[in-house]
Tab-separated table of N, CA and C in Angstrom:
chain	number	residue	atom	x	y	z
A	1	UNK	N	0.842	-1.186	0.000
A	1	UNK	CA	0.000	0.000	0.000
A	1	UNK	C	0.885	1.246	0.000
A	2	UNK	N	0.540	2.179	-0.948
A	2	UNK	CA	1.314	3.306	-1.043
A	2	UNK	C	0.930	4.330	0.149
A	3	UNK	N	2.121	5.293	0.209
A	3	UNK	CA	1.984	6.114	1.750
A	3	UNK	C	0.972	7.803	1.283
A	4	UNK	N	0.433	7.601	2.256
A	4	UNK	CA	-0.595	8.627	2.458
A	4	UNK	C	-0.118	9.787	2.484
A	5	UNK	N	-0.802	10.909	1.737
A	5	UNK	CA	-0.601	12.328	1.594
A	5	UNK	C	0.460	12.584	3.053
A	6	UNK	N	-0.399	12.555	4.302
A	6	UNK	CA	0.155	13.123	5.326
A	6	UNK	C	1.794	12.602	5.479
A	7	UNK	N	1.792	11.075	5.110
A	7	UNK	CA	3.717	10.865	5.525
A	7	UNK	C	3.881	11.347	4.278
A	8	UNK	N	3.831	11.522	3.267
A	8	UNK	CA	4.665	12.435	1.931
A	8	UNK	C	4.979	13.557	2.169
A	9	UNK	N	4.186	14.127	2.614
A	9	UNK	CA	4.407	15.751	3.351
A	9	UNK	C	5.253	15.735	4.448
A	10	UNK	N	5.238	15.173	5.386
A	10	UNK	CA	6.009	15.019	6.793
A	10	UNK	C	6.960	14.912	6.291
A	11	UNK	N	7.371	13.766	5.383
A	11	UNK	CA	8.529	13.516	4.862
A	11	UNK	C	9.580	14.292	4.433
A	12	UNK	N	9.253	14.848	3.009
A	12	UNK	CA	9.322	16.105	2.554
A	12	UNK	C	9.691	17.640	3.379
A	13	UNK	N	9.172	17.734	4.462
A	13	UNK	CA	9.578	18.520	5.481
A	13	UNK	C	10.926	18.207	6.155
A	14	UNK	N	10.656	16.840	7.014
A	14	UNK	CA	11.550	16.232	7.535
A	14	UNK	C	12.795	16.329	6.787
A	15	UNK	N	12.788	15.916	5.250
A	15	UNK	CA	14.060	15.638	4.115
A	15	UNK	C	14.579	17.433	3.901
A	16	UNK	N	13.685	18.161	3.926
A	16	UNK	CA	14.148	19.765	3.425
A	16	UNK	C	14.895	20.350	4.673
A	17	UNK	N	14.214	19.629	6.011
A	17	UNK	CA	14.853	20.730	7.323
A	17	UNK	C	15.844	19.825	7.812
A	18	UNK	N	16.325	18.964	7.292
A	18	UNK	CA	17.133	17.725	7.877
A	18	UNK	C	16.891	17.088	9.418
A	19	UNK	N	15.540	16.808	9.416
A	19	UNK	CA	14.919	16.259	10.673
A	19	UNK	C	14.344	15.318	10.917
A	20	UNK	N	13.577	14.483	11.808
A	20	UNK	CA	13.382	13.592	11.930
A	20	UNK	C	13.656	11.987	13.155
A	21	UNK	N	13.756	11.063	12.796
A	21	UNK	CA	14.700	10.388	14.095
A	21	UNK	C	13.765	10.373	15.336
A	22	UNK	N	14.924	10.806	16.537
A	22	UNK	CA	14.066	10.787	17.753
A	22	UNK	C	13.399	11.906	17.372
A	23	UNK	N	12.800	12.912	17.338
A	23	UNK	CA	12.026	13.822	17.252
A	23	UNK	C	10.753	14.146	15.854
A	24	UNK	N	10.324	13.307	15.783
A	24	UNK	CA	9.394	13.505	14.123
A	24	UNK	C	8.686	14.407	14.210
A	25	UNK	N	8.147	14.817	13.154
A	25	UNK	CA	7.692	16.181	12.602
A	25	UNK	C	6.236	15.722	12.819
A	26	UNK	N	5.661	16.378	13.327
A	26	UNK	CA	3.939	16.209	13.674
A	26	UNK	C	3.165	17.498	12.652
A	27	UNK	N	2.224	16.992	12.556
A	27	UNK	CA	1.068	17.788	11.453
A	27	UNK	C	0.823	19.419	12.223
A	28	UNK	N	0.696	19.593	14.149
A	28	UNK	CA	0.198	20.544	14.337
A	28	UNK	C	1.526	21.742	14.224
A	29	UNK	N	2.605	21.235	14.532
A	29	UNK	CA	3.275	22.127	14.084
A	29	UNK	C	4.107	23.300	12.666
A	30	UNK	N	4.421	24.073	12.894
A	30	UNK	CA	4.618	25.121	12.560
A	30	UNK	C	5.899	25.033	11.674
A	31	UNK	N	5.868	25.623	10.506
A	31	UNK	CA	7.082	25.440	9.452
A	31	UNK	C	8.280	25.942	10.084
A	32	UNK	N	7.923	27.296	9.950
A	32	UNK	CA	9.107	28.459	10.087
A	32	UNK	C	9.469	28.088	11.913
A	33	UNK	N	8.642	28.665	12.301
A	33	UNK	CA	8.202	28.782	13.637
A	33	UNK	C	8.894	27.711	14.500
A	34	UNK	N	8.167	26.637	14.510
A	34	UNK	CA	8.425	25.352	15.378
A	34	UNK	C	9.640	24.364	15.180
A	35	UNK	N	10.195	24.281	13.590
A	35	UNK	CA	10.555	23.256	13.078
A	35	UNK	C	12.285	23.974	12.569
A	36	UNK	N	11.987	25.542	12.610
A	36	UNK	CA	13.229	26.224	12.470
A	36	UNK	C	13.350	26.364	11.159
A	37	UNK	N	12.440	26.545	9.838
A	37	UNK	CA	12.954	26.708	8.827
A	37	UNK	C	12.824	28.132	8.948
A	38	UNK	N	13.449	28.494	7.187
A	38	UNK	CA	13.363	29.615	7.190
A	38	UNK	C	12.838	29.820	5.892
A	39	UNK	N	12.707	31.479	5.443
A	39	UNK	CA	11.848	31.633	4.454
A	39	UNK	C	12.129	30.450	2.541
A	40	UNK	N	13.832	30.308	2.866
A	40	UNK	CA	14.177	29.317	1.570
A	40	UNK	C	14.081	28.322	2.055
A	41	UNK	N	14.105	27.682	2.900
A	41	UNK	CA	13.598	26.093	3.383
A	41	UNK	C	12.013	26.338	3.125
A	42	UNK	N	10.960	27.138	3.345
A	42	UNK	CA	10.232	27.125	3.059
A	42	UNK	C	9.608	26.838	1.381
A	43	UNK	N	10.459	28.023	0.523
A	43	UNK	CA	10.208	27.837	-0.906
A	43	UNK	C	10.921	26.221	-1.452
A	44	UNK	N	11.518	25.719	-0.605
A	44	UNK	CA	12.319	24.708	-1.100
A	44	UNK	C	11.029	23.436	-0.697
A	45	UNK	N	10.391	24.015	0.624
A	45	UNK	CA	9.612	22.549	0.588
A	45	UNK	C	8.198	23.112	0.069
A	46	UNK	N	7.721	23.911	-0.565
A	46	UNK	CA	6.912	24.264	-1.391
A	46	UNK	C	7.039	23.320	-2.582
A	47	UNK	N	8.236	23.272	-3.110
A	47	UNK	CA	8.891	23.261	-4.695
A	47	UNK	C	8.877	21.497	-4.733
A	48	UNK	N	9.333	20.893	-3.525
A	48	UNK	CA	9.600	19.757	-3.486
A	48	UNK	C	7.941	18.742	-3.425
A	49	UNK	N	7.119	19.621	-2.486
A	49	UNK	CA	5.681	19.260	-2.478
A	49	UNK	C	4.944	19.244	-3.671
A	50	UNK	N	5.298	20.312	-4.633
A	50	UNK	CA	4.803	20.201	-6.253
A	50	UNK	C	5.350	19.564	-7.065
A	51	UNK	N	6.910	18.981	-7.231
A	51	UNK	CA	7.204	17.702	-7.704
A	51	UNK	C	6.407	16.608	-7.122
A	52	UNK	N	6.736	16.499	-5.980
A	52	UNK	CA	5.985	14.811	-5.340
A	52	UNK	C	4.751	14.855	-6.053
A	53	UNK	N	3.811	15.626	-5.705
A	53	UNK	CA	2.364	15.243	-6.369
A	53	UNK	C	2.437	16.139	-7.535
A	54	UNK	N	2.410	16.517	-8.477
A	54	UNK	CA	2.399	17.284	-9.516
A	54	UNK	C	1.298	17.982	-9.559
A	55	UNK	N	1.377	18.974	-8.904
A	55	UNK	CA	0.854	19.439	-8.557
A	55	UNK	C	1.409	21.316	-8.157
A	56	UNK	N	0.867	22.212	-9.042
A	56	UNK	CA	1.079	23.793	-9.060
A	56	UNK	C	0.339	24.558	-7.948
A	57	UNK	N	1.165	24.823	-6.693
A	57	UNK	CA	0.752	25.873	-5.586
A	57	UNK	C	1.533	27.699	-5.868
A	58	UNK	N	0.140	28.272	-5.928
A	58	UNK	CA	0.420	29.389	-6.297
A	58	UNK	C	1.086	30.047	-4.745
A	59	UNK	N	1.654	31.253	-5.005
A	59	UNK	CA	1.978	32.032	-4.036
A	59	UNK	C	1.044	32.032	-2.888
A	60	UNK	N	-0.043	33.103	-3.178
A	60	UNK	CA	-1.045	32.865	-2.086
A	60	UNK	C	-1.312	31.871	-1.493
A	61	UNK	N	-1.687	30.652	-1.888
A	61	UNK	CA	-2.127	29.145	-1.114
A	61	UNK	C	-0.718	28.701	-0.462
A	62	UNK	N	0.262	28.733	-0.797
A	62	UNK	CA	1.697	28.659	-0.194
A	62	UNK	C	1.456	29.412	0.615
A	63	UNK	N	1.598	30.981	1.314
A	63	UNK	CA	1.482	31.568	2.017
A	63	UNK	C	0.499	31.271	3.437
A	64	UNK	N	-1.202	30.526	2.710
A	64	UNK	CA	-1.513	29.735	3.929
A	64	UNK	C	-1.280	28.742	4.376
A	65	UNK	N	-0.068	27.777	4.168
A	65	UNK	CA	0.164	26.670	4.633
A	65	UNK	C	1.490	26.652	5.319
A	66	UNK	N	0.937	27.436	6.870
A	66	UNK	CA	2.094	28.111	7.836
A	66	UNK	C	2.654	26.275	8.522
A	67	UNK	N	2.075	25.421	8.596
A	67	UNK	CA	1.777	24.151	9.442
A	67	UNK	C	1.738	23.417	8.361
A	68	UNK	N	2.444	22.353	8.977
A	68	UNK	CA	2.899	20.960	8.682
A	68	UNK	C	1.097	20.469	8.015
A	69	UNK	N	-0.221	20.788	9.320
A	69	UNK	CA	-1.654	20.587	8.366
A	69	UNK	C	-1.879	20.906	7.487
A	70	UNK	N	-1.701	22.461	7.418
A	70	UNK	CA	-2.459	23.710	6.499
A	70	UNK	C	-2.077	23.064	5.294
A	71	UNK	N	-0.251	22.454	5.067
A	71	UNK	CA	0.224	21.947	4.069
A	71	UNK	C	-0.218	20.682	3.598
A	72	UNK	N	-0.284	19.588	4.290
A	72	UNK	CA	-1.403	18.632	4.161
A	72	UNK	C	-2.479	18.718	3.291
A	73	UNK	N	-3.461	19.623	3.928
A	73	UNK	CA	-4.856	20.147	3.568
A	73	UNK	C	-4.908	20.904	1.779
A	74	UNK	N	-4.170	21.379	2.023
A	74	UNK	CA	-3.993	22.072	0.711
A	74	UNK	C	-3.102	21.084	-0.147
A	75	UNK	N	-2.832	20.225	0.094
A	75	UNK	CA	-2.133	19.300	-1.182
A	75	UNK	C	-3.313	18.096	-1.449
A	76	UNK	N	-4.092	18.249	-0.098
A	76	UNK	CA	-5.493	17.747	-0.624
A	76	UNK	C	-6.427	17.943	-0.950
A	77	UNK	N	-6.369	19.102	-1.491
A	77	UNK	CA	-7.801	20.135	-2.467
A	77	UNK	C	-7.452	20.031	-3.671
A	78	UNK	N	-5.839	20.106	-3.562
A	78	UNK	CA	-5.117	20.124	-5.407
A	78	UNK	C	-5.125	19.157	-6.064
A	79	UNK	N	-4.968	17.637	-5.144
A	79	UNK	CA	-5.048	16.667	-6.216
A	79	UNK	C	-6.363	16.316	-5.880
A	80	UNK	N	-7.153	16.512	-5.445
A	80	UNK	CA	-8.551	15.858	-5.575
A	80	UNK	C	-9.391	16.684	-6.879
């Protein structure tokens, strides 16, 4: 069985901020904020989230997906 939106994304986070291990990346937290990226770790796991699913996030909808969810959520409006 192939892995679900939510570990592709976690993943993807995890692989861009070099994290993971004892500490995994949970959905309620926070990109910048919680997880320590910064604004190009951000565009980088934007960029990497629209390869994985092929899938085009404009500026604005990037901008609301402050959280590990928000990002989730919105990669599940695009491919549905």
């Amino acid at each position: 069985m192939g892995k679900t939106v939510e570990q592709r994304v976690i993943e993807i986070v995890e692989q861009q901020l070099g994290l993971g291990g004892n500490e995994p990346v949970t959905a309620e937290q926070h990109i910048l904020n919680d997880l320590g990226g910064d604004s190009l770790d951000f565009i980088e796991i934007v960029m990497a989230i629209e390869e994985e699913f092929e899938i085009e996030i404009s500026d604005d909808a990037a901008e609301g997906a402050q959280t590990v969810q928000e990002a989730i959520d919105l990669v599940k409006r695009l491919v549905d």
